[in-house]
């Protein structure tokens, strides 16, 4: 074994667990474990990806200008205040690398996205986990946890895995309550599924210490492509660009992402399907006696009466080739996170849970 000491925090990292994608001996697996798009990605993105094959010998551009221009155009944002990364995960990593280190605190919440504490430890900072109120971010609890060591606050809004959301007033109150040395990260991975929400762009316009992150992995159906972006003040973007590797994104990634974001008709179709199927999921789960908060994302959190029942429900689903996400690691052992599928996928999961719940009822 090497004698070279590992940097502080790194050995405390629990490896990220991703959604399962295979069940041995089954070729009809319905994967609802990673919040992927049931419609796939835009055909224009696939075409752009294929076309990029002709230029694989060329180094990509370092400034992502064309992609940033497209994002800026579609979302009405200043391209000079956008940074692109290998998934929004990389943008989140730039943030901790640039703004947190040993002795600093990084605030996340009880059921918050599991990447946040991993990122904090990656740079030797201390993750501080704040309780939520009924599976929703508690603004007062977050503000109460701030100390003079706090450097970054991470909130996903809509949140994963709860699907809940802070409204504009609560969000504003949170940001107004933070001292100026704290950077507020508004992770907008699920923005497009929350009708009419700007993802925190307005907040980033009004406050110099707010960054909004977004991804191509969810509504654009490009989780396999690995691309995301952030939007903040020029000063923050300038800092983050200094630690970004110049060639972090490939030609193929950028071309496909640009085609995807410009295909606004496809994006709208995905959002509409999701809204319709999400309503149906919540209504049906509730009718079956399974708890389900209103979700603003592309998944629902199904809550059972106990962790044992959730385990049995998961087994019943697996038995029929359906993979969902256990969320015990998020402090929700009695729940299952189920990605909203297409019509057929929702029918399959609801039929299975219907049989499961019927089998539990006393005669
Ligand atoms: C899926 C997800 C992301 C997106 O990650 P990528 O690296 O862009 O694939 C970010 N934050 C949350 C809360 C997510 O659920």
Short mmCIF file of C-alpha atoms and ligand atoms in Angstrom, two decimals:
data_model
loop_
_atom_site.label_atom_id
_atom_site.label_comp_id
_atom_site.label_asym_id
_atom_site.label_seq_id
_atom_site.Cartn_x
_atom_site.Cartn_y
_atom_site.Cartn_z
CA UNK A 1 0.00 0.00 0.00
CA UNK A 2 1.23 3.49 -0.78
CA UNK A 3 2.47 5.66 2.10
CA UNK A 4 1.23 8.85 0.51
CA UNK A 5 -1.55 10.20 2.69
CA UNK A 6 -4.96 10.65 1.08
CA UNK A 7 -6.41 14.16 1.32
CA UNK A 8 -8.82 14.75 4.23
CA UNK A 9 -12.43 13.73 3.66
CA UNK A 10 -11.85 11.49 0.67
CA UNK A 11 -11.92 8.18 2.56
CA UNK A 12 -15.20 9.26 4.23
CA UNK A 13 -16.97 9.33 0.86
CA UNK A 14 -19.64 6.67 0.46
CA UNK A 15 -19.72 5.80 -3.23
CA UNK A 16 -22.73 7.07 -5.17
CA UNK A 17 -25.28 4.34 -5.84
CA UNK A 18 -27.00 4.67 -9.20
CA UNK A 19 -30.36 3.23 -10.25
CA UNK A 20 -30.25 -0.41 -11.31
CA UNK A 21 -30.79 -1.20 -14.96
CA UNK A 22 -30.79 -5.02 -15.20
CA UNK A 23 -32.64 -7.96 -13.73
CA UNK A 24 -30.99 -11.35 -14.34
CA UNK A 25 -32.92 -13.51 -16.79
CA UNK A 26 -35.38 -10.83 -17.92
CA UNK A 27 -35.47 -9.05 -21.25
CA UNK A 28 -38.62 -7.01 -20.53
CA UNK A 29 -37.18 -4.76 -17.82
CA UNK A 30 -39.00 -1.49 -17.25
CA UNK A 31 -36.39 0.88 -15.82
CA UNK A 32 -37.99 3.53 -13.64
CA UNK A 33 -35.02 3.91 -11.31
CA UNK A 34 -33.03 6.85 -12.75
CA UNK A 35 -35.57 9.49 -13.82
CA UNK A 36 -34.79 8.95 -17.48
CA UNK A 37 -37.03 10.26 -20.25
CA UNK A 38 -39.53 7.57 -21.42
CA UNK A 39 -39.52 9.22 -24.89
CA UNK A 40 -35.73 9.01 -25.19
CA UNK A 41 -34.07 12.09 -26.69
CA UNK A 42 -34.81 14.35 -29.63
CA UNK A 43 -34.20 12.68 -33.03
CA UNK A 44 -32.35 15.88 -33.98
CA UNK A 45 -29.90 15.27 -31.12
CA UNK A 46 -29.25 11.73 -32.36
CA UNK A 47 -28.67 13.03 -35.87
CA UNK A 48 -26.22 15.68 -34.62
CA UNK A 49 -24.37 13.05 -32.59
CA UNK A 50 -24.01 10.82 -35.65
CA UNK A 51 -22.82 13.74 -37.78
CA UNK A 52 -20.17 14.60 -35.18
CA UNK A 53 -18.50 11.23 -35.90
CA UNK A 54 -16.87 12.79 -38.96
CA UNK A 55 -14.84 15.16 -36.80
CA UNK A 56 -13.61 12.90 -34.03
CA UNK A 57 -9.98 13.68 -34.87
CA UNK A 58 -10.55 17.38 -34.09
CA UNK A 59 -10.17 18.82 -30.63
CA UNK A 60 -13.37 20.46 -29.45
CA UNK A 61 -13.70 24.19 -28.91
CA UNK A 62 -12.80 25.29 -25.41
CA UNK A 63 -15.37 28.05 -24.95
CA UNK A 64 -18.58 26.13 -25.81
CA UNK A 65 -19.70 29.32 -27.56
CA UNK A 66 -22.23 27.79 -29.93
CA UNK A 67 -23.91 25.69 -27.23
CA UNK A 68 -23.98 28.60 -24.76
CA UNK A 69 -25.53 30.80 -27.44
CA UNK A 70 -28.25 28.20 -28.05
CA UNK A 71 -28.99 27.84 -24.34
CA UNK A 72 -29.05 31.62 -23.99
CA UNK A 73 -31.42 32.00 -26.92
CA UNK A 74 -33.87 29.31 -25.82
CA UNK A 75 -33.97 30.42 -22.19
CA UNK A 76 -33.52 34.18 -22.67
CA UNK A 77 -30.21 34.26 -20.75
CA UNK A 78 -26.87 36.00 -21.28
CA UNK A 79 -24.52 33.36 -22.80
CA UNK A 80 -21.54 35.04 -21.10
CA UNK A 81 -23.01 34.01 -17.75
CA UNK A 82 -23.33 30.32 -18.67
CA UNK A 83 -20.81 27.53 -18.01
CA UNK A 84 -21.15 23.98 -19.38
CA UNK A 85 -19.93 20.81 -17.72
CA UNK A 86 -19.83 17.04 -17.87
CA UNK A 87 -23.32 16.72 -16.42
CA UNK A 88 -24.50 19.33 -13.98
CA UNK A 89 -22.55 17.18 -11.50
CA UNK A 90 -19.33 18.66 -12.90
CA UNK A 91 -20.62 22.20 -12.51
CA UNK A 92 -21.53 21.39 -8.89
CA UNK A 93 -18.00 20.05 -8.46
CA UNK A 94 -16.50 23.29 -9.81
CA UNK A 95 -18.52 25.13 -7.15
CA UNK A 96 -17.12 23.18 -4.19
CA UNK A 97 -13.61 23.17 -5.64
CA UNK A 98 -13.68 26.93 -6.03
CA UNK A 99 -15.53 27.92 -2.87
CA UNK A 100 -15.10 25.27 -0.14
CA UNK A 101 -12.23 23.46 1.53
CA UNK A 102 -11.03 22.01 4.84
CA UNK A 103 -12.71 23.72 7.79
CA UNK A 104 -15.60 25.01 5.67
CA UNK A 105 -19.19 23.83 5.96
CA UNK A 106 -21.50 22.88 3.11
CA UNK A 107 -25.21 22.74 3.92
CA UNK A 108 -27.51 20.11 2.46
CA UNK A 109 -30.91 18.93 3.63
CA UNK A 110 -32.23 15.72 5.18
CA UNK A 111 -33.54 14.12 1.98
CA UNK A 112 -31.26 16.12 -0.33
CA UNK A 113 -29.48 14.76 -3.42
CA UNK A 114 -26.71 12.37 -2.34
CA UNK A 115 -24.08 13.99 -4.55
CA UNK A 116 -23.92 17.08 -2.31
CA UNK A 117 -22.21 15.48 0.72
CA UNK A 118 -19.96 13.53 -1.66
CA UNK A 119 -18.84 16.80 -3.28
CA UNK A 120 -18.29 18.49 0.08
CA UNK A 121 -16.05 15.65 1.27
CA UNK A 122 -14.23 15.58 -2.06
CA UNK A 123 -12.71 18.97 -1.23
CA UNK A 124 -12.24 18.27 2.49
CA UNK A 125 -15.20 20.42 3.59
CA UNK A 126 -17.74 19.30 6.18
CA UNK A 127 -21.27 18.45 4.99
CA UNK A 128 -23.94 19.72 7.40
CA UNK A 129 -27.34 18.08 7.00
CA UNK A 130 -30.41 20.09 8.01
CA UNK A 131 -33.80 18.51 8.83
CA UNK A 132 -36.71 18.95 6.40
CA UNK A 133 -40.36 19.53 7.31
CA UNK A 134 -42.56 16.73 5.97
CA UNK A 135 -40.18 15.98 3.07
CA UNK A 136 -39.87 19.63 2.10
CA UNK A 137 -36.89 21.97 2.53
CA UNK A 138 -37.35 23.96 5.75
CA UNK A 139 -36.09 27.49 5.09
CA UNK A 140 -35.84 28.39 8.77
CA UNK A 141 -33.84 25.25 9.54
CA UNK A 142 -31.42 26.00 6.71
CA UNK A 143 -30.92 29.58 7.86
CA UNK A 144 -30.47 28.44 11.48
CA UNK A 145 -27.69 26.06 10.39
CA UNK A 146 -25.59 28.80 8.80
CA UNK A 147 -22.38 29.60 10.69
CA UNK A 148 -19.40 31.78 9.82
CA UNK A 149 -17.84 28.63 8.33
CA UNK A 150 -20.69 28.05 5.88
CA UNK A 151 -19.62 28.56 2.28
CA UNK A 152 -22.15 26.71 0.11
CA UNK A 153 -25.85 25.77 0.43
CA UNK A 154 -27.15 23.10 -1.97
CA UNK A 155 -30.88 22.82 -2.66
CA UNK A 156 -32.46 20.89 -5.52
CA UNK A 157 -35.74 22.56 -6.41
CA UNK A 158 -37.84 20.58 -7.34
CA UNK A 159 -36.10 18.19 -4.97
CA UNK A 160 -34.88 14.65 -5.60
CA UNK A 161 -36.09 12.15 -4.30
CA UNK A 162 -39.10 13.87 -2.70
CA UNK A 163 -40.39 15.79 -5.76
CA UNK A 164 -41.44 18.69 -3.52
CA UNK A 165 -40.67 22.30 -4.24
CA UNK A 166 -40.15 25.65 -2.55
CA UNK A 167 -42.32 28.42 -3.98
CA UNK A 168 -40.82 31.75 -5.12
CA UNK A 169 -41.53 33.53 -1.82
CA UNK A 170 -39.87 30.87 0.33
CA UNK A 171 -36.94 30.68 -2.08
CA UNK A 172 -36.50 34.44 -1.92
CA UNK A 173 -36.68 34.38 1.87
CA UNK A 174 -33.95 31.74 1.95
CA UNK A 175 -31.62 33.72 -0.27
CA UNK A 176 -32.34 36.99 1.55
CA UNK A 177 -31.46 35.32 4.84
CA UNK A 178 -28.04 34.08 3.75
CA UNK A 179 -24.95 36.11 4.65
CA UNK A 180 -22.99 37.44 1.66
CA UNK A 181 -20.13 34.92 2.01
CA UNK A 182 -22.49 32.00 1.36
CA UNK A 183 -23.01 30.78 -2.19
CA UNK A 184 -26.52 29.45 -2.82
CA UNK A 185 -26.68 26.63 -5.37
CA UNK A 186 -30.13 26.22 -6.87
CA UNK A 187 -30.03 22.83 -8.59
CA UNK A 188 -32.70 22.98 -11.27
CA UNK A 189 -32.31 19.48 -12.71
CA UNK A 190 -36.12 19.11 -12.82
CA UNK A 191 -37.07 22.71 -13.68
CA UNK A 192 -38.81 21.88 -16.96
CA UNK A 193 -41.27 19.58 -15.20
CA UNK A 194 -42.44 22.40 -12.89
CA UNK A 195 -44.79 24.34 -15.13
CA UNK A 196 -43.86 28.02 -15.58
CA UNK A 197 -40.82 27.94 -13.27
CA UNK A 198 -37.63 29.76 -14.35
CA UNK A 199 -35.37 27.33 -12.51
CA UNK A 200 -33.89 30.05 -10.35
CA UNK A 201 -32.63 32.22 -13.23
CA UNK A 202 -34.33 35.31 -11.81
CA UNK A 203 -32.76 34.62 -8.45
CA UNK A 204 -29.33 34.38 -10.09
CA UNK A 205 -30.03 37.70 -11.84
CA UNK A 206 -30.94 39.48 -8.63
CA UNK A 207 -28.26 38.00 -6.37
CA UNK A 208 -24.49 37.89 -6.97
CA UNK A 209 -24.14 34.80 -4.74
CA UNK A 210 -26.63 32.48 -6.47
CA UNK A 211 -25.86 29.90 -9.13
CA UNK A 212 -28.53 27.95 -10.98
CA UNK A 213 -27.53 24.56 -12.39
CA UNK A 214 -29.41 22.71 -15.12
CA UNK A 215 -29.01 19.44 -16.96
CA UNK A 216 -29.59 17.74 -20.29
CA UNK A 217 -30.03 14.41 -18.47
CA UNK A 218 -33.69 14.69 -17.51
CA UNK A 219 -36.17 16.40 -19.83
CA UNK A 220 -33.79 16.28 -22.80
CA UNK A 221 -33.28 12.55 -22.28
CA UNK A 222 -29.49 12.74 -22.58
CA UNK A 223 -28.29 11.20 -19.31
CA UNK A 224 -25.86 9.03 -21.27
CA UNK A 225 -24.33 12.05 -23.00
CA UNK A 226 -23.19 13.69 -19.73
CA UNK A 227 -23.84 17.38 -20.12
CA UNK A 228 -25.19 20.13 -17.90
CA UNK A 229 -24.77 23.85 -17.33
CA UNK A 230 -24.79 26.62 -14.78
CA UNK A 231 -25.93 30.26 -14.81
CA UNK A 232 -24.64 32.90 -12.41
CA UNK A 233 -22.99 36.32 -12.23
CA UNK A 234 -20.06 36.92 -14.56
CA UNK A 235 -17.76 36.96 -11.54
CA UNK A 236 -18.76 33.44 -10.44
CA UNK A 237 -18.65 32.06 -14.01
CA UNK A 238 -15.16 33.54 -14.41
CA UNK A 239 -13.99 31.75 -11.26
CA UNK A 240 -15.50 28.42 -12.30
CA UNK A 241 -14.00 28.63 -15.80
CA UNK A 242 -10.51 28.79 -14.28
CA UNK A 243 -10.84 25.27 -12.86
CA UNK A 244 -12.77 23.82 -15.79
CA UNK A 245 -10.60 21.68 -18.04
CA UNK A 246 -10.48 23.38 -21.44
CA UNK A 247 -11.62 20.27 -23.32
CA UNK A 248 -14.16 19.03 -20.78
CA UNK A 249 -16.87 18.57 -23.43
CA UNK A 250 -16.50 16.69 -26.72
CA UNK A 251 -17.69 17.88 -30.12
CA UNK A 252 -20.30 15.15 -30.11
CA UNK A 253 -21.63 16.16 -26.70
CA UNK A 254 -21.95 19.80 -27.63
CA UNK A 255 -23.52 19.15 -31.04
CA UNK A 256 -26.13 16.77 -29.63
CA UNK A 257 -26.95 19.04 -26.70
CA UNK A 258 -27.36 22.06 -28.97
CA UNK A 259 -29.74 20.17 -31.25
CA UNK A 260 -31.67 18.95 -28.19
CA UNK A 261 -32.16 22.35 -26.64
CA UNK A 262 -33.25 23.84 -29.96
CA UNK A 263 -35.90 21.13 -30.40
CA UNK A 264 -38.37 22.97 -28.20
CA UNK A 265 -41.34 21.06 -29.66
CA UNK A 266 -39.87 17.80 -28.38
CA UNK A 267 -39.18 19.34 -24.97
CA UNK A 268 -42.77 20.57 -24.73
CA UNK A 269 -44.12 17.15 -25.69
CA UNK A 270 -42.04 15.50 -22.94
CA UNK A 271 -43.25 17.99 -20.33
CA UNK A 272 -46.90 17.46 -21.34
CA UNK A 273 -46.68 13.68 -21.24
CA UNK A 274 -44.95 13.84 -17.86
CA UNK A 275 -47.56 16.16 -16.36
CA UNK A 276 -50.40 13.90 -17.53
CA UNK A 277 -48.80 10.66 -16.35
CA UNK A 278 -47.62 12.19 -13.07
CA UNK A 279 -51.22 13.17 -12.22
CA UNK A 280 -52.37 9.69 -13.06
CA UNK A 281 -49.65 8.09 -10.90
CA UNK A 282 -50.47 10.23 -7.89
CA UNK A 283 -54.20 9.71 -8.21
CA UNK A 284 -53.91 5.96 -8.62
CA UNK A 285 -51.36 5.52 -5.83
CA UNK A 286 -53.57 7.51 -3.48
CA UNK A 287 -56.57 5.35 -4.42
CA UNK A 288 -54.51 2.28 -3.62
CA UNK A 289 -53.79 3.67 -0.16
CA UNK A 290 -50.17 4.51 -0.94
CA UNK A 291 -48.95 7.94 0.24
CA UNK A 292 -47.87 10.35 -2.48
CA UNK A 293 -47.03 14.06 -2.15
CA UNK A 294 -47.64 16.35 -5.11
CA UNK A 295 -44.55 16.04 -7.31
CA UNK A 296 -43.07 18.81 -9.44
CA UNK A 297 -40.53 16.50 -11.11
CA UNK A 298 -40.58 13.44 -13.41
CA UNK A 299 -40.96 10.93 -10.60
CA UNK A 300 -43.26 10.29 -7.67
CA UNK A 301 -42.34 9.19 -4.17
CA UNK A 302 -44.59 6.30 -3.14
CA UNK A 303 -44.81 6.04 0.64
CA UNK A 304 -45.86 2.81 2.32
CA UNK A 305 -46.79 2.27 5.96
CA UNK A 306 -43.41 0.72 6.82
CA UNK A 307 -39.98 -0.10 5.43
CA UNK A 308 -40.95 -3.79 5.36
CA UNK A 309 -43.95 -3.08 3.14
CA UNK A 310 -41.76 -0.94 0.84
CA UNK A 311 -39.32 -3.87 0.62
CA UNK A 312 -42.15 -6.25 -0.25
CA UNK A 313 -43.56 -3.84 -2.85
CA UNK A 314 -40.11 -3.49 -4.40
CA UNK A 315 -39.84 -7.29 -4.56
CA UNK A 316 -43.29 -7.53 -6.20
CA UNK A 317 -42.24 -4.96 -8.81
CA UNK A 318 -38.94 -6.72 -9.52
CA UNK A 319 -40.81 -9.97 -9.86
CA UNK A 320 -42.63 -8.36 -12.79
CA UNK A 321 -39.47 -6.86 -14.29
CA UNK A 322 -39.97 -3.33 -12.93
CA UNK A 323 -37.03 -1.46 -11.41
CA UNK A 324 -37.69 1.54 -9.17
CA UNK A 325 -35.42 3.27 -6.65
CA UNK A 326 -35.17 2.35 -2.99
CA UNK A 327 -34.44 5.52 -1.03
CA UNK A 328 -33.44 4.25 2.41
CA UNK A 329 -30.11 6.00 1.85
CA UNK A 330 -32.05 9.27 1.67
CA UNK A 331 -33.71 8.68 5.05
CA UNK A 332 -36.87 7.35 3.40
CA UNK A 333 -36.79 3.56 3.98
CA UNK A 334 -40.61 3.29 3.78
CA UNK A 335 -40.69 4.86 0.31
CA UNK A 336 -39.93 3.99 -3.32
CA UNK A 337 -39.08 6.60 -5.92
CA UNK A 338 -40.78 5.76 -9.19
CA UNK A 339 -39.89 7.56 -12.42
CA UNK A 340 -42.98 8.66 -14.35
CA UNK A 341 -43.04 6.48 -17.46
CA UNK A 342 -45.10 6.59 -20.62
CA UNK A 343 -48.74 5.42 -20.70
CA UNK A 344 -47.81 1.75 -20.97
CA UNK A 345 -45.10 1.97 -18.32
CA UNK A 346 -47.43 3.66 -15.83
CA UNK A 347 -50.11 1.04 -16.46
CA UNK A 348 -47.61 -1.74 -15.84
CA UNK A 349 -46.37 -0.31 -12.54
CA UNK A 350 -49.85 0.63 -11.29
CA UNK A 351 -51.32 -2.78 -12.17
CA UNK A 352 -48.51 -4.49 -10.29
CA UNK A 353 -48.90 -2.26 -7.21
CA UNK A 354 -52.68 -2.77 -7.38
CA UNK A 355 -52.22 -6.54 -7.14
CA UNK A 356 -49.65 -6.07 -4.37
CA UNK A 357 -51.93 -3.91 -2.25
CA UNK A 358 -54.96 -6.19 -2.87
CA UNK A 359 -52.89 -9.16 -1.68
CA UNK A 360 -52.15 -7.36 1.59
CA UNK A 361 -55.76 -6.61 2.48
CA UNK A 362 -57.26 -8.89 5.10
CA UNK A 363 -60.09 -11.09 3.68
C1 LIG B 1 -30.33 13.97 -12.08
C2 LIG B 1 -29.90 15.07 -11.21
C3 LIG B 1 -28.89 15.93 -11.60
C4 LIG B 1 -28.30 15.82 -12.97
O1 LIG B 1 -27.06 15.29 -12.95
P1 LIG B 1 -26.23 15.24 -14.32
O2 LIG B 1 -24.84 15.19 -13.81
O3 LIG B 1 -26.52 16.49 -15.06
O4 LIG B 1 -26.67 14.02 -15.04
C5 LIG B 1 -28.52 16.95 -10.76
N1 LIG B 1 -29.16 17.14 -9.58
C6 LIG B 1 -30.16 16.36 -9.19
C7 LIG B 1 -30.88 16.65 -7.91
C8 LIG B 1 -30.55 15.29 -9.98
O5 LIG B 1 -31.53 14.48 -9.58
#
